[in-house]
Coordinates of N, CA and C and ligand atoms in Angstrom, one line a residue:
X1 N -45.5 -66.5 -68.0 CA -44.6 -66.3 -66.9 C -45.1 -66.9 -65.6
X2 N -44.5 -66.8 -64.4 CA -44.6 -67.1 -63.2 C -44.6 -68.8 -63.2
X3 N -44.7 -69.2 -62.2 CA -44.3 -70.9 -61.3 C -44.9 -71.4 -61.0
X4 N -44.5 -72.9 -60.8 CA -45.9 -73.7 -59.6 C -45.6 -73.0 -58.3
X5 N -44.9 -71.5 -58.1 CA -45.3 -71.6 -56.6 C -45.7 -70.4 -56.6
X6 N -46.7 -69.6 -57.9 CA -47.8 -68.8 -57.8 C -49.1 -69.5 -57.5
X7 N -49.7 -70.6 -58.1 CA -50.5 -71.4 -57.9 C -50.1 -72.0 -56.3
X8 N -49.0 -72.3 -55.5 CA -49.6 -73.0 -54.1 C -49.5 -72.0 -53.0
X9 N -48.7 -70.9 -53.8 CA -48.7 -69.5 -52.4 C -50.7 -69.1 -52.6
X10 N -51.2 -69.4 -53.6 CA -53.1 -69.3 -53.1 C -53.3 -70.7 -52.9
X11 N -52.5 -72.0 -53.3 CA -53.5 -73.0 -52.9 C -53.3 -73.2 -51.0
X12 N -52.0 -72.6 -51.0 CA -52.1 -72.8 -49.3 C -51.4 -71.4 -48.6
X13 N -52.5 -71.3 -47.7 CA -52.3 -69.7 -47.1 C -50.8 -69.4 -46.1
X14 N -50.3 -70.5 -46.0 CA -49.0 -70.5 -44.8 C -48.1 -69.7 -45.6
X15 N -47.9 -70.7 -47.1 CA -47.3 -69.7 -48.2 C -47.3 -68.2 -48.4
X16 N -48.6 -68.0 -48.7 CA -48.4 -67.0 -49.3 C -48.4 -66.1 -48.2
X17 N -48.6 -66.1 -47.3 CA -48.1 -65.5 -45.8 C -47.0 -65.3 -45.6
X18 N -46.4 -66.4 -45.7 CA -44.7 -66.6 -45.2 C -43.9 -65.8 -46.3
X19 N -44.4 -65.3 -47.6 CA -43.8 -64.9 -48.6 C -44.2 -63.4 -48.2
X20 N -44.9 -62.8 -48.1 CA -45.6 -61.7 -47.9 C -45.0 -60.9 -46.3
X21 N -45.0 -61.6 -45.5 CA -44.4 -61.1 -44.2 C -43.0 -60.9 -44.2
X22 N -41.9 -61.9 -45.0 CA -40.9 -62.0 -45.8 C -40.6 -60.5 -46.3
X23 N -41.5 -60.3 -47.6 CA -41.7 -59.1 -48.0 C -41.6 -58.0 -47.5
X24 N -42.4 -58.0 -46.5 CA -42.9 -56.8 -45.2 C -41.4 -56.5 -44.6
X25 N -40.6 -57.5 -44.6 CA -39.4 -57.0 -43.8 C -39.0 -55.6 -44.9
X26 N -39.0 -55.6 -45.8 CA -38.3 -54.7 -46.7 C -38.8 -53.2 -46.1
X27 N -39.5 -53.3 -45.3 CA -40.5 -51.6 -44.9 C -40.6 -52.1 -43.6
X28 N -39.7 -52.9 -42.7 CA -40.0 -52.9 -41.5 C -40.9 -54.0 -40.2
X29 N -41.8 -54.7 -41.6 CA -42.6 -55.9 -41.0 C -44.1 -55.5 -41.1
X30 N -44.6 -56.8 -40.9 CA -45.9 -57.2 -41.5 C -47.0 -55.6 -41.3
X31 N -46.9 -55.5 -40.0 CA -47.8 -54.6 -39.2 C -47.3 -53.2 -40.3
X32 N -46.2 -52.7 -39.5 CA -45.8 -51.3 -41.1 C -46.5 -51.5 -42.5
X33 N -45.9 -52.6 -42.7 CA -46.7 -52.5 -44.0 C -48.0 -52.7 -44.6
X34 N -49.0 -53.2 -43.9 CA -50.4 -53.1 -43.8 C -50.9 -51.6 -43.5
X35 N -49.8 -51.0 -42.4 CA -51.0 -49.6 -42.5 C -50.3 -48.7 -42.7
X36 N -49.2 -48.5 -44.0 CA -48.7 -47.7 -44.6 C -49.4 -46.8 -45.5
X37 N -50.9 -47.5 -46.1 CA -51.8 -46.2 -46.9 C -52.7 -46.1 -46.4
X38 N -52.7 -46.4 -44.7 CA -53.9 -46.0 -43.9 C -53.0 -44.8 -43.3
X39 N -52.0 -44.3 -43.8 CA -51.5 -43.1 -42.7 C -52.1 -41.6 -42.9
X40 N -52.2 -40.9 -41.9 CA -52.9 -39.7 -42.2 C -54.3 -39.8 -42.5
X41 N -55.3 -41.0 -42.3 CA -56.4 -41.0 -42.5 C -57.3 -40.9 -41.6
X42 N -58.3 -39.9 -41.4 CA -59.0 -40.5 -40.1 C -60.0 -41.6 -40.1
X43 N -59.7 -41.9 -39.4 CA -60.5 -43.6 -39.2 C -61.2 -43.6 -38.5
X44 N -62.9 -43.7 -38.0 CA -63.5 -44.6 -36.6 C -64.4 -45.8 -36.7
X45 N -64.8 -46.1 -35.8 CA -65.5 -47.3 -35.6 C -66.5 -47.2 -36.8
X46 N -67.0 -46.0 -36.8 CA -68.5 -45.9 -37.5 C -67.8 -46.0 -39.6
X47 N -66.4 -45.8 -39.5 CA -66.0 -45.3 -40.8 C -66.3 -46.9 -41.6
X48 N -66.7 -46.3 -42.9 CA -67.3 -47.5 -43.7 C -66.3 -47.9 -44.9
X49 N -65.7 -49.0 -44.5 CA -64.4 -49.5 -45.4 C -64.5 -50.2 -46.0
X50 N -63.9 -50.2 -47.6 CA -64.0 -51.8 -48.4 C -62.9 -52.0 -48.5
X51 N -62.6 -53.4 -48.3 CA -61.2 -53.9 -48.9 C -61.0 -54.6 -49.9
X52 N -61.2 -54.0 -50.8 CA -60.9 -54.4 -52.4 C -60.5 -55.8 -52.5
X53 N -60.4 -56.8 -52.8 CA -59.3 -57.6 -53.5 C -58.5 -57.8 -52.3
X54 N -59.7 -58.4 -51.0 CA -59.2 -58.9 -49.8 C -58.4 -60.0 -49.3
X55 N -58.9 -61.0 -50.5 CA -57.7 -62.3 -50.5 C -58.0 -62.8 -49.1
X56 N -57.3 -63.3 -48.2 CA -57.6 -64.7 -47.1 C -57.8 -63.2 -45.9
X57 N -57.9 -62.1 -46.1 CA -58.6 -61.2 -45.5 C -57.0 -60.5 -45.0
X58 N -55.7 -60.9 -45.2 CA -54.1 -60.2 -44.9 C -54.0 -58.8 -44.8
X59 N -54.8 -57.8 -45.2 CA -55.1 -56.7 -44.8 C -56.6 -56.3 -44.0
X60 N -57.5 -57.0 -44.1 CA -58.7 -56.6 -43.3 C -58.2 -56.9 -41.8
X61 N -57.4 -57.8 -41.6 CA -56.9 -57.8 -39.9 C -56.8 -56.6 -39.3
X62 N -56.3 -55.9 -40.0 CA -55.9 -54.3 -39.6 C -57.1 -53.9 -39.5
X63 N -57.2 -54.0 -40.6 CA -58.7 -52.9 -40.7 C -59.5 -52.7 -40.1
X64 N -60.0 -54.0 -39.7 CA -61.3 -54.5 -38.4 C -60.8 -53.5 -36.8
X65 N -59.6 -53.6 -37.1 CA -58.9 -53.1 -35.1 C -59.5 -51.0 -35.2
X66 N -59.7 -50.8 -36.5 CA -59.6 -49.6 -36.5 C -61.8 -49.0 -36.6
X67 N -62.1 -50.1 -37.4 CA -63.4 -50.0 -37.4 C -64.7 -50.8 -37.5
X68 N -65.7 -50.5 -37.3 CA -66.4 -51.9 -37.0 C -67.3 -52.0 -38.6
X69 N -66.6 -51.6 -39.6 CA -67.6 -51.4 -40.3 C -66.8 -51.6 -41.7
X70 N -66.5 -52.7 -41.7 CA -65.5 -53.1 -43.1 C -66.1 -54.4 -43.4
X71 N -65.9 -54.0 -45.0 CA -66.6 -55.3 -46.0 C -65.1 -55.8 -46.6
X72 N -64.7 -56.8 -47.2 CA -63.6 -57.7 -48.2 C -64.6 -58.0 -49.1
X73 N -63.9 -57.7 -50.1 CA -64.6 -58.2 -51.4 C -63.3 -58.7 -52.5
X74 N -64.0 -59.9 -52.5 CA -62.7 -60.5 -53.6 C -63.5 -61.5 -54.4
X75 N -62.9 -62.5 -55.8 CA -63.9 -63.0 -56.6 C -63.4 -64.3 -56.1
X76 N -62.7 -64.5 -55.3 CA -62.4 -65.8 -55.1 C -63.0 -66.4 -53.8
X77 N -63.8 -67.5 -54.1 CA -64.5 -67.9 -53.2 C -63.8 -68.9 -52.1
X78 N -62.5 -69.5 -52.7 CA -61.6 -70.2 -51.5 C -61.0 -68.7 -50.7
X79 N -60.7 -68.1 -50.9 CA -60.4 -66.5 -50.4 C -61.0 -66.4 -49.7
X80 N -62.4 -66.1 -49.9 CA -63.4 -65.6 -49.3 C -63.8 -66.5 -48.0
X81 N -63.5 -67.8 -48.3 CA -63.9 -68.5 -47.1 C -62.9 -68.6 -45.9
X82 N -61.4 -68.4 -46.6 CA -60.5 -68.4 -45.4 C -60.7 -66.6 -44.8
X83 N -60.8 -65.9 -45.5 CA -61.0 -64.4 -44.9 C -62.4 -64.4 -43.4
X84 N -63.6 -65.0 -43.8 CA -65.1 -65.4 -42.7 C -64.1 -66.1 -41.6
X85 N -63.0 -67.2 -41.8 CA -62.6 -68.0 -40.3 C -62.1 -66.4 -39.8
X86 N -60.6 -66.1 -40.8 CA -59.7 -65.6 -40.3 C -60.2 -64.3 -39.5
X87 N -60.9 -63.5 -40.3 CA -61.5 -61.9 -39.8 C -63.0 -62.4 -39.5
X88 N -63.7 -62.6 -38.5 CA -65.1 -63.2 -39.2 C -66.3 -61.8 -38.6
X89 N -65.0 -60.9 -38.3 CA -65.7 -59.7 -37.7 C -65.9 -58.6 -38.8
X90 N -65.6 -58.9 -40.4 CA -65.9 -58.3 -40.9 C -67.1 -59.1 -42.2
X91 N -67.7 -58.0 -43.0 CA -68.7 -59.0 -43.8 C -68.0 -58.9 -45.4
X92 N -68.4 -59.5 -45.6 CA -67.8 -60.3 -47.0 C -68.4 -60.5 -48.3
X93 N -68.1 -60.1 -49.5 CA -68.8 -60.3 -50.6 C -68.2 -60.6 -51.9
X94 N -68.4 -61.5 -52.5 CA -67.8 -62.5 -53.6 C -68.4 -61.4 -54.8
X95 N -67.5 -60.7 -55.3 CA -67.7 -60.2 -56.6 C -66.2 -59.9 -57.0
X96 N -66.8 -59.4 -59.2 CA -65.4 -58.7 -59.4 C -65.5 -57.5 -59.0
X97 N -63.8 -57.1 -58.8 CA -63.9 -55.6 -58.7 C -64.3 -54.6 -59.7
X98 N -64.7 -54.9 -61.0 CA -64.8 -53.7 -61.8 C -66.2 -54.0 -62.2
X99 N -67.0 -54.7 -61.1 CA -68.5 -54.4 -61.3 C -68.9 -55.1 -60.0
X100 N -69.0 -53.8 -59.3 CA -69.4 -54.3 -57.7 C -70.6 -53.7 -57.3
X101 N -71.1 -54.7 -56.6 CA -72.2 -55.0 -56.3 C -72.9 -53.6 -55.1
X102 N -72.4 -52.4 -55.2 CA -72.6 -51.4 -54.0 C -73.7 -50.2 -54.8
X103 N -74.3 -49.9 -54.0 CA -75.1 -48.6 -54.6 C -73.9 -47.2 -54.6
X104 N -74.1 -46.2 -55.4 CA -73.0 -45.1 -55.6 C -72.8 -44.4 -54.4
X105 N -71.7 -44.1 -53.9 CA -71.3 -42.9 -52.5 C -71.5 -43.9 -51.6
X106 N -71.2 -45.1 -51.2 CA -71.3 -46.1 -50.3 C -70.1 -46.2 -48.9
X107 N -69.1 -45.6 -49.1 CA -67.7 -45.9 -48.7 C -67.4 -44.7 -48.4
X108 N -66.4 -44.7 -47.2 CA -65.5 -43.6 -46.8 C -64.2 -43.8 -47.1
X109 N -63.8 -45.2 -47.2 CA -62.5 -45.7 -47.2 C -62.5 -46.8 -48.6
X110 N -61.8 -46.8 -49.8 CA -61.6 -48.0 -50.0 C -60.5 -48.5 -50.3
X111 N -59.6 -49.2 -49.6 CA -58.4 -50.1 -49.5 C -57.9 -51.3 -50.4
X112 N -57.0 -51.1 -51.0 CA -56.8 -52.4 -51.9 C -55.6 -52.7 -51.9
X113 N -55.0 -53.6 -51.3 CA -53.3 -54.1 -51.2 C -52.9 -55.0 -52.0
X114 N -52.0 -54.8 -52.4 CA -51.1 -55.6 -53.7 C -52.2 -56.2 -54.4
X115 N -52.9 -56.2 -55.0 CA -54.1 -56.7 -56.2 C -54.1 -56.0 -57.2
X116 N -53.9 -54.7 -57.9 CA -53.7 -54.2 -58.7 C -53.2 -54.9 -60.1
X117 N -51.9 -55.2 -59.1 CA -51.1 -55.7 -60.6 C -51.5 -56.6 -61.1
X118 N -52.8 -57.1 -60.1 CA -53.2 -58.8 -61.4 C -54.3 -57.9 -62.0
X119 N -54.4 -56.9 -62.4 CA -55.3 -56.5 -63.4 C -54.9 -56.4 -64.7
X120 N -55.3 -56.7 -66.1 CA -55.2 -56.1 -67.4 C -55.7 -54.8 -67.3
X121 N -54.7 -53.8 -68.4 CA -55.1 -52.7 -68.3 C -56.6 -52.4 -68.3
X122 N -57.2 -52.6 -69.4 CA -58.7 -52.0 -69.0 C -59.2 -52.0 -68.5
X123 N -59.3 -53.6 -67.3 CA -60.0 -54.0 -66.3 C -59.2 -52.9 -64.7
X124 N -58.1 -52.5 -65.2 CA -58.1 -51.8 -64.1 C -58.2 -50.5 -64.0
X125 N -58.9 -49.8 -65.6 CA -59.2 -48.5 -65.4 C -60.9 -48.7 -64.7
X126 N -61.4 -49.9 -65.4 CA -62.5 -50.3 -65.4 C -63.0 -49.9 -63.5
X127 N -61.6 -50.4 -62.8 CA -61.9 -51.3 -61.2 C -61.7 -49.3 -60.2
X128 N -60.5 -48.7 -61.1 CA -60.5 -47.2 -60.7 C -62.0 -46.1 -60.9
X129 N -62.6 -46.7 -62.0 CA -63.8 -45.9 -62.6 C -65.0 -46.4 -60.9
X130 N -64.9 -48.1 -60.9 CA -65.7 -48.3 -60.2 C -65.5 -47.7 -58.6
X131 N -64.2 -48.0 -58.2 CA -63.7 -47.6 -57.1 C -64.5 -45.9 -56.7
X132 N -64.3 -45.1 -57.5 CA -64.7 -43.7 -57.8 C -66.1 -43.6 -57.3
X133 N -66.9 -44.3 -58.4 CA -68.4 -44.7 -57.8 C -69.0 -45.0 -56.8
X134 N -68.2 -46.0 -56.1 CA -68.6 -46.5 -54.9 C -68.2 -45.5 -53.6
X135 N -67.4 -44.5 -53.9 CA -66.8 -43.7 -52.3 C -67.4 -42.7 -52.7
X136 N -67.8 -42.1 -50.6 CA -68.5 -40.8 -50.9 C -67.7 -39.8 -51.3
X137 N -68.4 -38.9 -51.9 CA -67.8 -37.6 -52.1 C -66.3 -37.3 -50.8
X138 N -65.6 -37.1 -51.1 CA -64.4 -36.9 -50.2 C -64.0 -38.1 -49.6
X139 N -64.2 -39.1 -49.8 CA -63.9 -39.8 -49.4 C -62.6 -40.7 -50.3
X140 N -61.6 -41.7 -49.3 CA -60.3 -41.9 -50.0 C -60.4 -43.0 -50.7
X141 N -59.4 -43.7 -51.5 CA -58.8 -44.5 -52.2 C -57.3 -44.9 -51.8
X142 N -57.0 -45.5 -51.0 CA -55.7 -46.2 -50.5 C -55.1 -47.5 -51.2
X143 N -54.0 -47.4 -51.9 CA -53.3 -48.4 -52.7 C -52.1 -48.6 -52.0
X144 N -51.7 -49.9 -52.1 CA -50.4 -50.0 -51.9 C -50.4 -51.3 -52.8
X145 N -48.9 -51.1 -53.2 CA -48.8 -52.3 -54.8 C -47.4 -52.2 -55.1
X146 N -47.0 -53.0 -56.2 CA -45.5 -52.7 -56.6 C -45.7 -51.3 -57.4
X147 N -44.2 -50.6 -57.7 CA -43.2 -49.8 -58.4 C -42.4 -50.4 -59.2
X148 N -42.0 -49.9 -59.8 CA -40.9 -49.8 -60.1 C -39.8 -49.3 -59.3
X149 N -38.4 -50.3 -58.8 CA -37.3 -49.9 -58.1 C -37.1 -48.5 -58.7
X150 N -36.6 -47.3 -57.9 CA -35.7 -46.6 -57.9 C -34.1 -46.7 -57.7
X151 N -34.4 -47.6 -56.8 CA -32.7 -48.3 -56.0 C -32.5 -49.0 -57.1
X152 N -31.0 -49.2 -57.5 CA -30.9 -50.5 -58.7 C -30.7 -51.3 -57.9
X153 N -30.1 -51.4 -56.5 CA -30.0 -52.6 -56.1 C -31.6 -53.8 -55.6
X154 N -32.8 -53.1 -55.9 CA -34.0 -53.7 -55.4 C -34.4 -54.5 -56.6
X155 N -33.7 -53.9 -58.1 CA -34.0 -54.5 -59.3 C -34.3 -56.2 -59.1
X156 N -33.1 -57.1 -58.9 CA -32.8 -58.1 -58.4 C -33.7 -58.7 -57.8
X157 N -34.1 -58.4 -56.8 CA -35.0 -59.0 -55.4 C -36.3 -58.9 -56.2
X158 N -36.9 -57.7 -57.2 CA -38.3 -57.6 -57.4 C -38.4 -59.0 -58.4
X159 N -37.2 -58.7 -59.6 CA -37.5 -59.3 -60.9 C -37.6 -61.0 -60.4
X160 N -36.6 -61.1 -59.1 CA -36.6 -62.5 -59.1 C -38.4 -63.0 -58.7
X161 N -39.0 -61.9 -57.9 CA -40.0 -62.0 -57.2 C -40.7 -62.4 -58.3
X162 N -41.1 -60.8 -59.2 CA -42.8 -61.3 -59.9 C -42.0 -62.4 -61.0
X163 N -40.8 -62.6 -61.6 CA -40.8 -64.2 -61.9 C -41.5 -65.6 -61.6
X164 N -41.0 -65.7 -60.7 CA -41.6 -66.7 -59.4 C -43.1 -66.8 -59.0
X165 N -43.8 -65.6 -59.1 CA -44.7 -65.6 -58.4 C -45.9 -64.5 -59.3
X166 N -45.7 -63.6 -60.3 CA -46.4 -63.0 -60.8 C -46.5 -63.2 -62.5
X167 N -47.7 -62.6 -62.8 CA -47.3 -62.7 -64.5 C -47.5 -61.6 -65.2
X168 N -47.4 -61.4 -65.8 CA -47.3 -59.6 -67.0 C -47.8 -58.7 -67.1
X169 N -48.7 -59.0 -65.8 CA -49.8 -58.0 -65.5 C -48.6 -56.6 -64.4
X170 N -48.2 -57.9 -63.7 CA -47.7 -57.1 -62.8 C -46.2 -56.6 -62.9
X171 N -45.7 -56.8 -64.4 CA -44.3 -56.4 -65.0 C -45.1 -54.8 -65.1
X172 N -46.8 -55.2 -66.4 CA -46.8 -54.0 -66.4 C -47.1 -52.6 -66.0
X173 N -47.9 -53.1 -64.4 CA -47.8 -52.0 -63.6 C -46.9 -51.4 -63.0
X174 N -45.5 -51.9 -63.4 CA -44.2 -51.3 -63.1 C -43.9 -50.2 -63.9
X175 N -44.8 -50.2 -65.3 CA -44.5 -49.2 -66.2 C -45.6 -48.6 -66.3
X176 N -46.6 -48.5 -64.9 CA -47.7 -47.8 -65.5 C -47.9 -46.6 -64.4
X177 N -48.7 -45.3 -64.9 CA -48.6 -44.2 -63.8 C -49.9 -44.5 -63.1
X178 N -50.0 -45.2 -62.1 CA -51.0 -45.7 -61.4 C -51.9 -44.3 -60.7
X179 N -50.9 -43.5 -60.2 CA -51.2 -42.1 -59.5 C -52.3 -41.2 -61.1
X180 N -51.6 -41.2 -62.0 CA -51.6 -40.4 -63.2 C -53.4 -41.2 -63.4
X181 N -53.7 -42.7 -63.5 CA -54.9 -43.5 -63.7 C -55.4 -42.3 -62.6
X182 N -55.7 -43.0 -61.3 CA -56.3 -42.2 -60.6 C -56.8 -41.0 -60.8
X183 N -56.0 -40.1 -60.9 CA -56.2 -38.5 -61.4 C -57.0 -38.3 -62.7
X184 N -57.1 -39.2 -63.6 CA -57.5 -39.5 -65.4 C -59.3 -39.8 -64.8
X185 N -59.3 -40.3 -63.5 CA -60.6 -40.3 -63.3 C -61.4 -39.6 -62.5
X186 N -60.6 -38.7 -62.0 CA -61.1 -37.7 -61.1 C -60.7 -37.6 -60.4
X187 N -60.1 -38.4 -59.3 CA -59.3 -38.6 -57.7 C -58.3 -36.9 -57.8
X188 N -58.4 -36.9 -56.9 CA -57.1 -35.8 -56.2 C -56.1 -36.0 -55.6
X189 N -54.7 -36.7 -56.5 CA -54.1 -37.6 -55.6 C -52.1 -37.0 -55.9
X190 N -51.7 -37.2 -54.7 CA -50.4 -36.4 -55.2 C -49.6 -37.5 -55.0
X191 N -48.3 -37.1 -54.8 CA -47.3 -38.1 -55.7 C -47.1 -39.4 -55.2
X192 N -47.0 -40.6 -55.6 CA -47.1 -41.6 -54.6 C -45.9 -41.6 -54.0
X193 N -46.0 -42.2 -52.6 CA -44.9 -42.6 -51.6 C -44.5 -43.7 -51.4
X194 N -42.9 -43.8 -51.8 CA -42.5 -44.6 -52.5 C -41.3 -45.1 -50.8
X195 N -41.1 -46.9 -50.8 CA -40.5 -47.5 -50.1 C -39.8 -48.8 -50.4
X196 N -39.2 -49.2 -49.7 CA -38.4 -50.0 -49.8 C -37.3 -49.6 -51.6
X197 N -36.5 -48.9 -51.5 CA -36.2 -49.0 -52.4 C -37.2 -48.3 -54.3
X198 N -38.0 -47.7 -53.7 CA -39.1 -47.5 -54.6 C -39.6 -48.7 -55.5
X199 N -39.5 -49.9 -55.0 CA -40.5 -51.2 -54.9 C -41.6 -51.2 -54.9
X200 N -42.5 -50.6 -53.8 CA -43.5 -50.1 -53.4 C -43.8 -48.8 -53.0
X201 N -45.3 -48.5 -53.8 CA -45.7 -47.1 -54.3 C -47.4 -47.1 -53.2
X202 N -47.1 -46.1 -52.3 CA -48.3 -46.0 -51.5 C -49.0 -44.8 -52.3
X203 N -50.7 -44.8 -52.3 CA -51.2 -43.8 -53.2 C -52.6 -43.5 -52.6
X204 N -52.8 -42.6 -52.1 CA -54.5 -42.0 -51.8 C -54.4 -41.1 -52.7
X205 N -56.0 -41.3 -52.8 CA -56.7 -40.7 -54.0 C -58.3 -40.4 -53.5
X206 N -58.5 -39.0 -53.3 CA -59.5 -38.5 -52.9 C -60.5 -38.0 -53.7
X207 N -61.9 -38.4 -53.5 CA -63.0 -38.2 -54.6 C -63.7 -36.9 -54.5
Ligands
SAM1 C1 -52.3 -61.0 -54.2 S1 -53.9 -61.2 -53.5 C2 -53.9 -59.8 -52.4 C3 -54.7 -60.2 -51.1 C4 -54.7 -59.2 -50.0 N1 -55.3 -58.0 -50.4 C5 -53.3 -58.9 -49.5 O1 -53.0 -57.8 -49.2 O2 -52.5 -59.9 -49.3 C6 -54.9 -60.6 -54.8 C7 -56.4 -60.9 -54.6 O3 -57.1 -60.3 -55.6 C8 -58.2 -61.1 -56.0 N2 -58.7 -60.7 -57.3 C9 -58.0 -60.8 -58.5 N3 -58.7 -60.3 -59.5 C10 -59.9 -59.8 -59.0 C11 -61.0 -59.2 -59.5 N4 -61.1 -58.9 -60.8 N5 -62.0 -58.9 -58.6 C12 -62.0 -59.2 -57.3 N6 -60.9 -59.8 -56.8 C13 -59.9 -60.1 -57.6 C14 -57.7 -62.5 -55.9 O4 -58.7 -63.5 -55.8 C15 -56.7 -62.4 -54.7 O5 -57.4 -62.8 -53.5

């Protein structure tokens, strides 16, 4: 499944920007939707944040304004280099996520925006087990990713989306209880909060 315009929304960042802020209208715009699973969290400068599966750094922008102390970690090294121009105030580390490079209880915060669904299942109980590991005791797990519509009228808009632009990974986290994973590993996480149409499912998960 998916298009030549999954491959050029990463070979060129304007794209997948322009697709993504696009998106954001559905919850109001780019800014709402970047710190929709930062809500309710306390945050400060000193708070030590990872951003999972940072990509050209589209959610560390936020993140940096809130603290001085956020890492992006993503396996993609064209990623990684547009994230150093774009954010260059946070630090950065080229690994996968389901074997990262952190000593245990490292994190207060760790954030991961729409990246999930390019996981195969195991690799993403694998990246939840790791996630777990790496944050301190009490410390959160913030997702934001597709759902599954609630609305039937969002049916349309999503299916044409991950057509276009995703592949079967991300059909099957439409059928998967992402909250339910969380909790299977110990998190303390209640029901996710669900937008645009229940398209998108926001989820903290506390260790
Ligand atoms: C759709 S982008 C999301 C980027 C950004 N977080 C955002 O909110 O727009 C998914 C990112 O996950 C990264 N990625 C995919 N699989 C990964 C893995 N196993 N470990 C680390 N990064 C991964 C890709 O390189 C890509 O940058």
């Amino acid at each position: 499944m998916a298009t030549i315009l999954r491959d050029w929304s990463y070979r060129y960042q304007w794209l997948y920007d322009g697709i993504s802020g696009f998106a954001a209208l559905s919850v109001g715009g780019e800014t709402r939707f970047r710190q929709l699973a930062l809500q309710g969290l306390t945050i400060n400068s000193e708070t030590k944040i990872l951003d999972l599966c940072c990509g050209s750094g589209q959610a560390t922008q936020f993140l940096v304004k809130f603290s001085q102390n956020v890492t992006g970690l993503d396996a993609s090294p064209l990623s990684l280099k547009r994230a150093q121009q774009n954010v260059p105030s946070a630090a950065y580390v080229e690994a996968f996520a389901e074997n990262m490079p952190f000593t245990d209880c490292e994190f207060d915060v760790v954030h991961t925006s729409v990246a999930l669904h390019e996981m195969q299942s195991e690799q993403l109980r694998k990246i939840i087990t790791e996630v777990y590991r790496v944050l301190k005791p009490g410390g959160v797990f913030t997702v934001v990713d597709f759902h599954a519509p609630t609305n039937p009228l969002f049916w349309p808009g999503v299916s044409l989306f991950l057509l276009l632009f995703e592949t079967e990974t991300a059909w099957e986290l439409l059928k998967t209880d992402l909250a339910g994973l969380l909790a299977e590993t110990g998190f303390e996480v209640g029901e996710p909060k669900l937008y645009a149409g229940g398209s998108l499912q926001v989820i903290q998960g506390r260790k």
